[in-house]
Each structure stands twice: as structure tokens, then as C-alpha cells.
XYZ file of C-alpha atoms in Angstrom:
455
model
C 106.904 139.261 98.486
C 109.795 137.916 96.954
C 111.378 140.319 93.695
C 109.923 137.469 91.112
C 106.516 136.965 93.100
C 105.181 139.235 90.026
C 105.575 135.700 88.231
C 104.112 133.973 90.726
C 101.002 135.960 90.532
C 100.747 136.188 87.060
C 100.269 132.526 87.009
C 97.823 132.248 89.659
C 95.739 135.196 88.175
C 95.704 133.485 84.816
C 94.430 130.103 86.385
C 91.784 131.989 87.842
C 90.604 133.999 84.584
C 90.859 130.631 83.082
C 88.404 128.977 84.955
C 86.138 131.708 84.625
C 86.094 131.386 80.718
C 85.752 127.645 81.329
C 82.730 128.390 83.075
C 81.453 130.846 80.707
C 82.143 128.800 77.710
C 80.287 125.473 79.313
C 77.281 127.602 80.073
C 76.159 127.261 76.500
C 75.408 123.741 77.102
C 74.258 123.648 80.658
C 71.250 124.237 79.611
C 69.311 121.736 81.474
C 68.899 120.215 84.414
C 70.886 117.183 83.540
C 73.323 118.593 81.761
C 74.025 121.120 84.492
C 74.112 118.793 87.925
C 75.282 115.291 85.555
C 76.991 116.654 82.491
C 74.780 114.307 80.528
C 75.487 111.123 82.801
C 77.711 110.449 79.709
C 81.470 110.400 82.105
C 83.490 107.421 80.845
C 85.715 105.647 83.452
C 89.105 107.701 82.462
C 86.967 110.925 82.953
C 85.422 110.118 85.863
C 88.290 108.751 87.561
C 90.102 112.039 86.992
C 87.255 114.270 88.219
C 86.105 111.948 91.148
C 90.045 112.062 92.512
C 90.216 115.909 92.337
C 87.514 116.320 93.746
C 88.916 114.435 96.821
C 92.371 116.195 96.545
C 90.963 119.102 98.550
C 91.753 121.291 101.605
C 91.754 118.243 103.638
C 94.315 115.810 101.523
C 96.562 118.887 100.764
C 97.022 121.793 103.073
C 95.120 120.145 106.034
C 96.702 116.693 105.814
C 100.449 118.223 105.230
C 99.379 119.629 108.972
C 98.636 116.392 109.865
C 102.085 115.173 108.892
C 104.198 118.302 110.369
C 101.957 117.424 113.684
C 101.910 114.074 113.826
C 104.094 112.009 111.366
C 102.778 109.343 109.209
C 99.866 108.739 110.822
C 98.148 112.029 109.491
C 98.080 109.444 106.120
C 95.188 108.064 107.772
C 92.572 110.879 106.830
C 93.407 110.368 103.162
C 93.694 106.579 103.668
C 90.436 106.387 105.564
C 88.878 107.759 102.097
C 90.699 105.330 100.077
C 89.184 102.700 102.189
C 85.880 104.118 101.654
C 85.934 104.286 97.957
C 87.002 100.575 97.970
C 84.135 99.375 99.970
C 82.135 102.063 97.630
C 83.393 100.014 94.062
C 83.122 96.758 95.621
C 78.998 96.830 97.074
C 77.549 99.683 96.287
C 78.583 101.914 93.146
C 76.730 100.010 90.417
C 73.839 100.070 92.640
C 73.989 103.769 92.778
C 73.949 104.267 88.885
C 71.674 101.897 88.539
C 68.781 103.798 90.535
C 69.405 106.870 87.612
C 68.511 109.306 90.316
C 70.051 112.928 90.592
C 70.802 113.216 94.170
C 71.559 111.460 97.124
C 68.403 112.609 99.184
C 66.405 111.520 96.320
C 68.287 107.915 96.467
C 66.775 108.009 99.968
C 63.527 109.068 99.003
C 62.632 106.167 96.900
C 64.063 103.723 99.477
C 61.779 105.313 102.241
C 59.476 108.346 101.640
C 59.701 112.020 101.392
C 59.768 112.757 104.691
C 63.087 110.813 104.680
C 64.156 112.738 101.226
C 63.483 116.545 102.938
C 65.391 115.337 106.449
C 68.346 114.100 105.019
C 68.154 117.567 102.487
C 68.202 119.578 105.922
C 71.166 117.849 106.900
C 73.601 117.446 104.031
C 72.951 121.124 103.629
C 74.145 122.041 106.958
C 77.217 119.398 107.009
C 78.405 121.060 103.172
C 78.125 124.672 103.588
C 81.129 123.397 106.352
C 82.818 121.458 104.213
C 82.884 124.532 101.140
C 84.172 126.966 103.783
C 86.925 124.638 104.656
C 88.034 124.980 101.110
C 88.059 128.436 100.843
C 89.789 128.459 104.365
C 92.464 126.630 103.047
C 92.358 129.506 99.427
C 92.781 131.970 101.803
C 95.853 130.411 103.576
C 97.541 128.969 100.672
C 97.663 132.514 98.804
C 98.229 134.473 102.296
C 101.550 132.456 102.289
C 102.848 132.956 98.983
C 101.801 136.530 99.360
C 101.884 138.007 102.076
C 98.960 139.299 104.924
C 95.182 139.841 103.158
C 93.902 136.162 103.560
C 90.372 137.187 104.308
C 90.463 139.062 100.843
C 92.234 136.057 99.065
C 89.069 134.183 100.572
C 86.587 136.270 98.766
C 88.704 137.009 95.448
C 88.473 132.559 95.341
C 84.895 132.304 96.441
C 83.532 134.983 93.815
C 85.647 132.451 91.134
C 84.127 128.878 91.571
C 80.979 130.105 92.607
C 81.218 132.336 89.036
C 81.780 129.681 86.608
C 79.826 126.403 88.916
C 76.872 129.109 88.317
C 77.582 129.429 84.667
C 78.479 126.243 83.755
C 77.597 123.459 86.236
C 79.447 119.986 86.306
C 80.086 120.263 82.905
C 82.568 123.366 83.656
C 83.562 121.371 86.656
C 84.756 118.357 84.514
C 86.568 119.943 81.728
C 89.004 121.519 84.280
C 89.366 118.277 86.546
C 92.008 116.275 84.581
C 93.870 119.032 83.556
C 94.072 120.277 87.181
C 94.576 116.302 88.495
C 97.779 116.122 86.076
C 98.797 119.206 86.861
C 98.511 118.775 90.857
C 99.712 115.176 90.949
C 103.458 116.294 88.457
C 103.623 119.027 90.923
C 103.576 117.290 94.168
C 106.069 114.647 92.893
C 108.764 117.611 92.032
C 108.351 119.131 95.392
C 108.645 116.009 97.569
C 111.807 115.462 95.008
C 113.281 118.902 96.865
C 111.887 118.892 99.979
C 112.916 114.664 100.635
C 116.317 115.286 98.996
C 116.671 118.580 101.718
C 115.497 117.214 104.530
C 116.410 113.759 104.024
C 115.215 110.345 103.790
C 116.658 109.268 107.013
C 115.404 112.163 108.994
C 111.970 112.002 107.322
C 111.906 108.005 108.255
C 113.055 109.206 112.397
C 110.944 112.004 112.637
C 107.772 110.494 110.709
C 107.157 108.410 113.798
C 105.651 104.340 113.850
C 102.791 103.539 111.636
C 100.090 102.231 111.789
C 99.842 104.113 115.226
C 101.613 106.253 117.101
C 101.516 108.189 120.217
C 99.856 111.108 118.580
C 97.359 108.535 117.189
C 96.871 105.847 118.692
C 94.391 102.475 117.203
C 91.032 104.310 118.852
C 92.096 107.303 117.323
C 92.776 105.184 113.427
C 89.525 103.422 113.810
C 87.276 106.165 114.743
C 89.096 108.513 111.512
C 88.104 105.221 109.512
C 85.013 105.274 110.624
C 83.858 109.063 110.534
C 85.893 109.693 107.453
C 85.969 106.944 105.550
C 82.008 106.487 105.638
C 81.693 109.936 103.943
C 83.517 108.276 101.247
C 80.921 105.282 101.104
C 78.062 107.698 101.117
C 78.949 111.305 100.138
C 76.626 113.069 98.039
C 79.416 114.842 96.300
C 81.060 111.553 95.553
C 77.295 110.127 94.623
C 77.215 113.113 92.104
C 80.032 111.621 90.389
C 78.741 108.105 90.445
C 75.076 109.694 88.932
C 77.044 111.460 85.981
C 78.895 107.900 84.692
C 77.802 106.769 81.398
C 76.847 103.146 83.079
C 77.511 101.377 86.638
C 80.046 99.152 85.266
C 82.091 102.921 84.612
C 80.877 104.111 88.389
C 82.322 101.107 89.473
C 85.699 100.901 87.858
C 86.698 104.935 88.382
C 85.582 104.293 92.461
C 88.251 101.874 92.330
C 90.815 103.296 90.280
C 89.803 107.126 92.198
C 90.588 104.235 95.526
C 93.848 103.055 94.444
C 95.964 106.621 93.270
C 95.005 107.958 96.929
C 97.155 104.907 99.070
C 100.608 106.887 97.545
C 99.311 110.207 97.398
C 98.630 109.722 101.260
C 101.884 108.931 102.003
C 103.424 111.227 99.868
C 101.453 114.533 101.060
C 101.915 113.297 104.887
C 105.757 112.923 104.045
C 105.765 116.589 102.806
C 104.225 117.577 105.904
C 107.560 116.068 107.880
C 109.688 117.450 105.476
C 108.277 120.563 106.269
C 108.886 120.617 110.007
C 112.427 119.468 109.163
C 113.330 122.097 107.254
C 110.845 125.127 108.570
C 110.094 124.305 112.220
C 108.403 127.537 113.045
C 105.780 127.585 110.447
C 102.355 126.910 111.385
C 100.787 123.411 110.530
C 98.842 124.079 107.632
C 101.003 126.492 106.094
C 103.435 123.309 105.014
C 102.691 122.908 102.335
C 102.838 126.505 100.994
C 106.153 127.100 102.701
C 107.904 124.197 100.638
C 106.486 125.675 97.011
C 107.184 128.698 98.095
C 111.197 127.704 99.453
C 111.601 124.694 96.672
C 110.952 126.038 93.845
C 111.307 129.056 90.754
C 109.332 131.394 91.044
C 107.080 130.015 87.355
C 107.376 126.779 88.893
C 106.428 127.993 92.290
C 103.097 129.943 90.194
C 102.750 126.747 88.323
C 102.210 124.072 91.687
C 100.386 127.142 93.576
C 97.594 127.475 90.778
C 97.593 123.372 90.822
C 96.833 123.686 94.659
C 94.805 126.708 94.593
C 93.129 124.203 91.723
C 92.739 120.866 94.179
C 91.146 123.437 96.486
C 88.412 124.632 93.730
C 87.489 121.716 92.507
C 86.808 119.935 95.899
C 85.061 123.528 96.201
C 83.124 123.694 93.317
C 81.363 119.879 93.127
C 80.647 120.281 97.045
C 78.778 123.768 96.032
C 76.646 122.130 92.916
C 75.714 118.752 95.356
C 74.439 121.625 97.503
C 72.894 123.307 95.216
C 71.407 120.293 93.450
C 69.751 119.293 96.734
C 68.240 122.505 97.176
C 67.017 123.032 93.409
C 65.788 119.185 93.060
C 65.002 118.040 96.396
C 63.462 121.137 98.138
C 61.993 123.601 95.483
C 61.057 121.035 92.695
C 59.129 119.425 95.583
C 57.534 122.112 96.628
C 57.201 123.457 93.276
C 56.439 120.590 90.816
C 55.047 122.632 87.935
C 58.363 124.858 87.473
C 59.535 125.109 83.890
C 62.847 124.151 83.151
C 63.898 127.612 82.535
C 62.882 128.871 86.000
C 64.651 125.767 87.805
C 67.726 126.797 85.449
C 67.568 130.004 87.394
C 66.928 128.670 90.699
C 69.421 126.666 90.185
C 72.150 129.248 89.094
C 70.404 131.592 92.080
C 71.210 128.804 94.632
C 74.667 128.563 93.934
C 75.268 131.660 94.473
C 73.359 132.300 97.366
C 75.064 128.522 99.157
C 78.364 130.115 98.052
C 77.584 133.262 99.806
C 76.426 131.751 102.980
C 80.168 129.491 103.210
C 82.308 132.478 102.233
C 80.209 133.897 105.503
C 81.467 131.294 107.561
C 84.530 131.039 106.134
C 85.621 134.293 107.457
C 84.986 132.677 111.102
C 86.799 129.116 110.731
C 90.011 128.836 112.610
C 90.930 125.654 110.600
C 90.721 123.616 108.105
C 90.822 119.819 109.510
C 88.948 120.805 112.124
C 85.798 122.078 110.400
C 85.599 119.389 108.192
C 85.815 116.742 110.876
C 83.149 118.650 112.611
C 81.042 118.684 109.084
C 81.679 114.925 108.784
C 80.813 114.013 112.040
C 77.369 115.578 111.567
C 77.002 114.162 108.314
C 77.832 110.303 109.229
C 75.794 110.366 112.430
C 72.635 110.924 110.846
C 72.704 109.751 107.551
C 75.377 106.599 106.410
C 73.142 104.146 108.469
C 70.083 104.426 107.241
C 71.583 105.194 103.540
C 73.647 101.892 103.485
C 71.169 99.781 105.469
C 68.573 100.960 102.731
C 69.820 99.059 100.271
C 68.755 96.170 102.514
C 65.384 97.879 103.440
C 63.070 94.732 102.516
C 65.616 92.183 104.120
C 65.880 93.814 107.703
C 62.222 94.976 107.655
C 63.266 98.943 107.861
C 60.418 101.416 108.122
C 60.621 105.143 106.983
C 59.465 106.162 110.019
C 62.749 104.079 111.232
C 64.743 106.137 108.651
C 63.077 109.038 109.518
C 64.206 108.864 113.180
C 67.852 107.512 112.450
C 68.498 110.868 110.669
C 67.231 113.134 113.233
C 68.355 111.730 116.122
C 71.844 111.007 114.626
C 72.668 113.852 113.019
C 71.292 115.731 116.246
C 73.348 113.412 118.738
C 76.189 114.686 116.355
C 75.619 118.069 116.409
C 75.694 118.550 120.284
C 77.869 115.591 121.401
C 80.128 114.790 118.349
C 83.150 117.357 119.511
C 83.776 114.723 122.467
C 82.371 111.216 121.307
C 82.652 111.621 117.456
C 81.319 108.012 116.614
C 77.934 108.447 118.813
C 75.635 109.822 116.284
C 75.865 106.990 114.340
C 75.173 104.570 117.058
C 72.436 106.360 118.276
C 71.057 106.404 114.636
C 71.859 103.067 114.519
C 69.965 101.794 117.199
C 66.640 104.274 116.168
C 66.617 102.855 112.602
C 66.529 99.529 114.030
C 64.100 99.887 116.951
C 61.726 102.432 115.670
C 61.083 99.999 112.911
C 60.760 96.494 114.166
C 58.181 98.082 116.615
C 56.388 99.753 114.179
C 52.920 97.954 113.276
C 54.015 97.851 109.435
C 57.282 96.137 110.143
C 54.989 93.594 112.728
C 52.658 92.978 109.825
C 55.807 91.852 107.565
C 56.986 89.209 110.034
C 53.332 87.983 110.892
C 53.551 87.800 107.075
């Protein structure tokens, strides 16, 4: 550590008491169920636009896709663009819809288009894909504050972990939306100084040589684009996390306007972060990937300006964190043990609830300490998560129209997600054919869907 890195912690230990007040003070009104997974579903469009886009700021669209852009050039904007995409075709057909159905979950969204059975599968498997997708955040904790100070990230990991699972317990989305703009503003001011260094260091020329073509490039070439598009950019369209969001709006015209708004601040934040990323290997050629981003705070800037931007990060990283732990823990409070448990006051689902988040949080700070890196578990988390569930979620808003069974559903999400858990390493794109083609064919040959067209 540098002789100021005293400053540097100070700030980032003071971000990370502050949250924990945040979440103790917001426990007095999370209270109930709705105001503890939906804040009230009283989010106007400013609000929501602010918390829906830090939520996507996370490991991936900082720290991993800075990698991306030291690896690759500008074609690592893709993963963040691929989401942008997503959240347009999100505003544009299916947000209102969404908020209309005044459900709490995504799951239960699928439930009423199909039938339970369809409701507990696609539980099973959003659990599995997000306990990924938290670790991957508090990977990327652990590496951001191993760079600025020094070796101990597996302890970083857990000092991070024990603070957004502390205050999501206390105070649910309500703590999680109080702390979103702030941390947005924050994030977004920071970034802009630092690619103001690190692009007046390196160099616009250099940057524009060594950032490679665009659209494609050798490292990616237009398979590659289409099949981030597709993978990534569908968890975008269907993501229970986003859904969350969309559940909490005051109305769907709100849902629909901060999806499109959240849409339109990620095309030059993309390019931005990627360019950061080439900076990066510009100036610090020896530096891992992933620790890009780090390096340049910690090289660019004063040490309080360097604490400022690295509690801003350490920030994005949380609150990506922290609304991917409550979806999680909303689908296991609402989906499985309300289910199963239908007479449960709401005081004891208040404590199952608060039980489950710590228990979720517990299981990802497990795996954490086993993930090698961060763009690579969350592909591997979205690949699982697409393959068995954004075909029969989508196509369900058509259910009537194509003649789709629950049975049809039913088999789309196992063998999908399944196909995607074994093969999706290698041929990323084949659970959702293969779910695809069961949704279809398991329910045109069912004798319900034969009765509708003799109908």
C-alpha cells in the first residue's frame, strides 16, 4: 500500500458502514412482504431508471467488461451492448405487460401463464443460474479491493458478502433503492474523470489502433456478436432481477419508460468502460485482465479521489449484488415456501424471508471462494438461465395464439436448462433450441392442444 492508502480505506470503510445503516434504517418499513421484495410498487420512472441501471452496472459491465476491452478491443462493448439491446426489445413488447400482471416474481409470471408445475421448475432453475451470478459479484469485491490493497482477496470477499447480505436482510429493496441513485451518480462522474486520465495518457490515437475494428474483429468475430446477443441480451428481456424492477414501478407506463431510458445510458457507458479497458493495456501491459480497471483508479487518481471511484465501484458491484440476492430470495420465500406453506403469517414469511437471504448469500460467498473469473461464471450462469427459461417465458405471452401447453412449458425448461447445463460450455445457444423445439412439439401433440384446433 501506497503512504496515503490510509485515505483510500477510510473511504471505502465508510461506504460500507453506510450501507449498513441504510439497511438498518429501511428495516423499519420493510415490514411486509411488499414492501420488502417491491418497495411498495410505488418506483416512479426517474427512480427506477436509476436503480434498474445500477443494478446492471455490475461485475460484468465494470471489472469484467474492462477485461474484455484490455483482451479484445472494442468488441468487449458487446456484452454491455447485448443488454442494451435487450432492455430495448424489453420497453418496446413486453414491460407494460409485466406490470400489468401485478405479480411478485418471475416464476409466478410463469405460473399463471401455465401451472405450478411450470412455477416450481423454473424456481429450481433461476436459483441455480443466480447463486452464479451473486458470486460473480463478490468475485469481482474481492479483486477490486485485492488491487487497491494489496494480497487478502478471499477475506475482502467475505468482509463484502457479510455487508449486502446485512442490510438486503434488514431492509429489502427498499434499502436497495435508496442507495441506487446515489451510487449511479456517483459511479457514472467517476468513470468519466478516469477515462479523462487514462484517454489523455494513453492517447486517443493509440486507443483508436489498438481498440481493433468494430463491429467484429478477429477476437470476435459475427458468430461470436450474435451468439453474446443472444445469450446475453435475452437475460435482459427476461431476467428476474430486471422483472423485480419492472414489479416495483408505480404503473407500466413507468416500467416502460425507465426500460428504455435504463436502454439508452448503457450504448456510451459500453464504449466508454471497453475504452478504459484499452487504455489500460496501453499504459499497464502486465496487469491481469480484470484488474484494469482497478489499476487505472489506483495509477490516475488522489488518493480521496482514488477512495471516492473505488467505493463507487465497490458500489456498482453491491448493488448488482444485492437485487440478484433478494430475486433469489423472493423466489424461494414466495414461490417455494408460501406454496408449500400457504397458511404462514406474515411475520413468519418476514423471517423466512430475512433467513433466506442470508442463507442464498452464504451458499454464493461458498462458491465464490472457488470462481476463477468473473465473465466467465456469469456467461456460464446465463447460458443455463436462457436455455431453459426465455422461450417458454416470452412465447407465454402468446400461450393462447400458438396453442402452448404447460406440459410444453414444463418440458422446454427442463430439457433446456439441462441441455445447458452439460453442453452449454461448447454450443452456448443449444439449450434454447432444444427448449425451443420441446415447447413447441410437446404441445401441439398433446391431446389438449389437439382439442383447441379441432375447436
Amino acid at each position: 500500500m501506497v503512504d496515503d492508502s490510509w485515505i483510500v480505506a477510510l473511504v471505502v470503510a465508510g461506504y460500507l458502514l453506510l450501507m449498513i445503516w441504510v439497511g438498518a434504517a429501511s428495516a423499519r418499513r420493510s415490514q411486509t412482504i411488499e414492501s420488502f421484495f417491491l418497495a411498495g410498487r410505488n418506483l416512479s420512472p426517474a427512480v427506477l431508471t436509476a436503480t434498474l441501471t445500477a443494478t446492471i452496472l455490475g461485475a460484468s459491465s465494470t471489472l469484467g467488461m474492462a477485461g474484455l476491452g484490455f483482451r479484445e478491443g472494442l468488441t468487449g462493448a458487446w456484452w454491455l451492448l447485448s443488454g442494451a439491446l435487450g432492455l430495448l426489445v424489453l420497453s418496446i413488447f413486453f414491460a407494460e405487460k409485466v406490470r400489468s400482471a401485478g405479480c411478485y416474481t418471475l416464476p409466478e409470471l410463469l405460473g399463471e401463464r401455465y401451472d405450478p408445475r411450470v412455477r416450481y421448475g423454473a424456481s429450481a432453475l433461476i436459483l441455480i443460474s443466480w447463486v452464479g451470478i451473486i458470486s460473480a459479484q463478490i468475485v469481482a469485491s474481492g479483486k477490486l479491493l485485492g488491487v487497491l490493497f494489496g494480497p487478502g482477496q478471499e477475506v475482502f470477499m467475505v468482509v463484502s458478502a457479510l455487508v449486502f447480505v446485512g442490510y438486503t436482510a434488514l431492509g429489502g429493496q427498499r434499502s436497495i433503492v435508496k442507495t441506487d441513485a446515489v451510487q449511479i451518480s456517483i459511479l457514472l462522474l467517476g468513470l468519466l474523470v478516469v477515462a479523462w486520465r487514462a484517454f489523455h495518457l494513453a492517447g486517443p490515437d493509440e486507443i483508436l489502433a489498438a481498440g481493433g475494428s468494430f463491429p467484429t474483429s478477429q477476437a470476435r468475430g459475427g458468430i461470436d456478436v450474435m451468439v453474446l446477443v443472444l445469450v446475453v441480451g435475452s437475460t435482459y428481456i427476461a431476467g428476474p432481477d430486471i422483472y423485480s424492477r419492472l414489479f416495483s414501478a408505480k404503473d407500466p407506463k413507468a416500467a416502460r419508460a425507465s426500460a428504455f431510458a435504463a436502454a439508452l445510458l448503457l450504448i456510451p457507458i459500453a464504449f466508454i468502460i471497453t475504452g478504459l479497458g484499452i487504455s489500460a493495456r496501453i499504459l499497464f501491459p502486465g496487469i491481469g485482465p480484470e484488474e484494469a480497471l482497478p489499476v487505472l483508479i489506483s495509477e490516475t487518481l488522489s488518493p480521496l479521489g482514488e477512495g471516492l471511484l473505488a467505493a463507487a465501484l465497490l458500489s456498482a458491484l453491491i448493488s448488482s449484488a444485492d437485487t440478484t440476492l433478494l430475486t433469489a430470495t423472493s423466489i424461494l420465500s414466495l414461490d417455494l415456501f408460501r406454496r408449500a406453506r400457504p397458511e404462514s403469517s406474515e411475520r413468519t414469511m418476514m423471517i423466512v424471508s430475512r433467513g433466506g437471504t442470508v442463507l442464498i448469500g452464504g451458499v454464493a460467498l461458498l462458491s465464490a471462494l472457488r470462481l476463477p473469473e468473473i465473465i466467465g461464471a456469469l456467461l456460464s450462469a446465463y447460458t443455463v438461465f436462457a436455455g431453459g427459461l426465455i422461450v417458454p417465458l416470452v412465447a407465454g405471452f402468446w400461450r393462447e395464439r400458438l396453442r402452448l401447453t404447460s406440459g410444453g412449458a414444463l418440458a422446454a425448461l427442463l430439457g433446456g436448462g439441462g441441455t445447458a447445463i452439460l453442453f452449454g460450455a461448447e454450443m452456448p445457444l443449444l439449450g434454447m433450441m432444444v427448449s425451443a423445439a420441446l415447447l413447441f412439439s410437446v404441445s401441439w401433440l398433446s391431446p389438449q392442444s389437439r382439442r383447441l384446433i379441432r375447436g
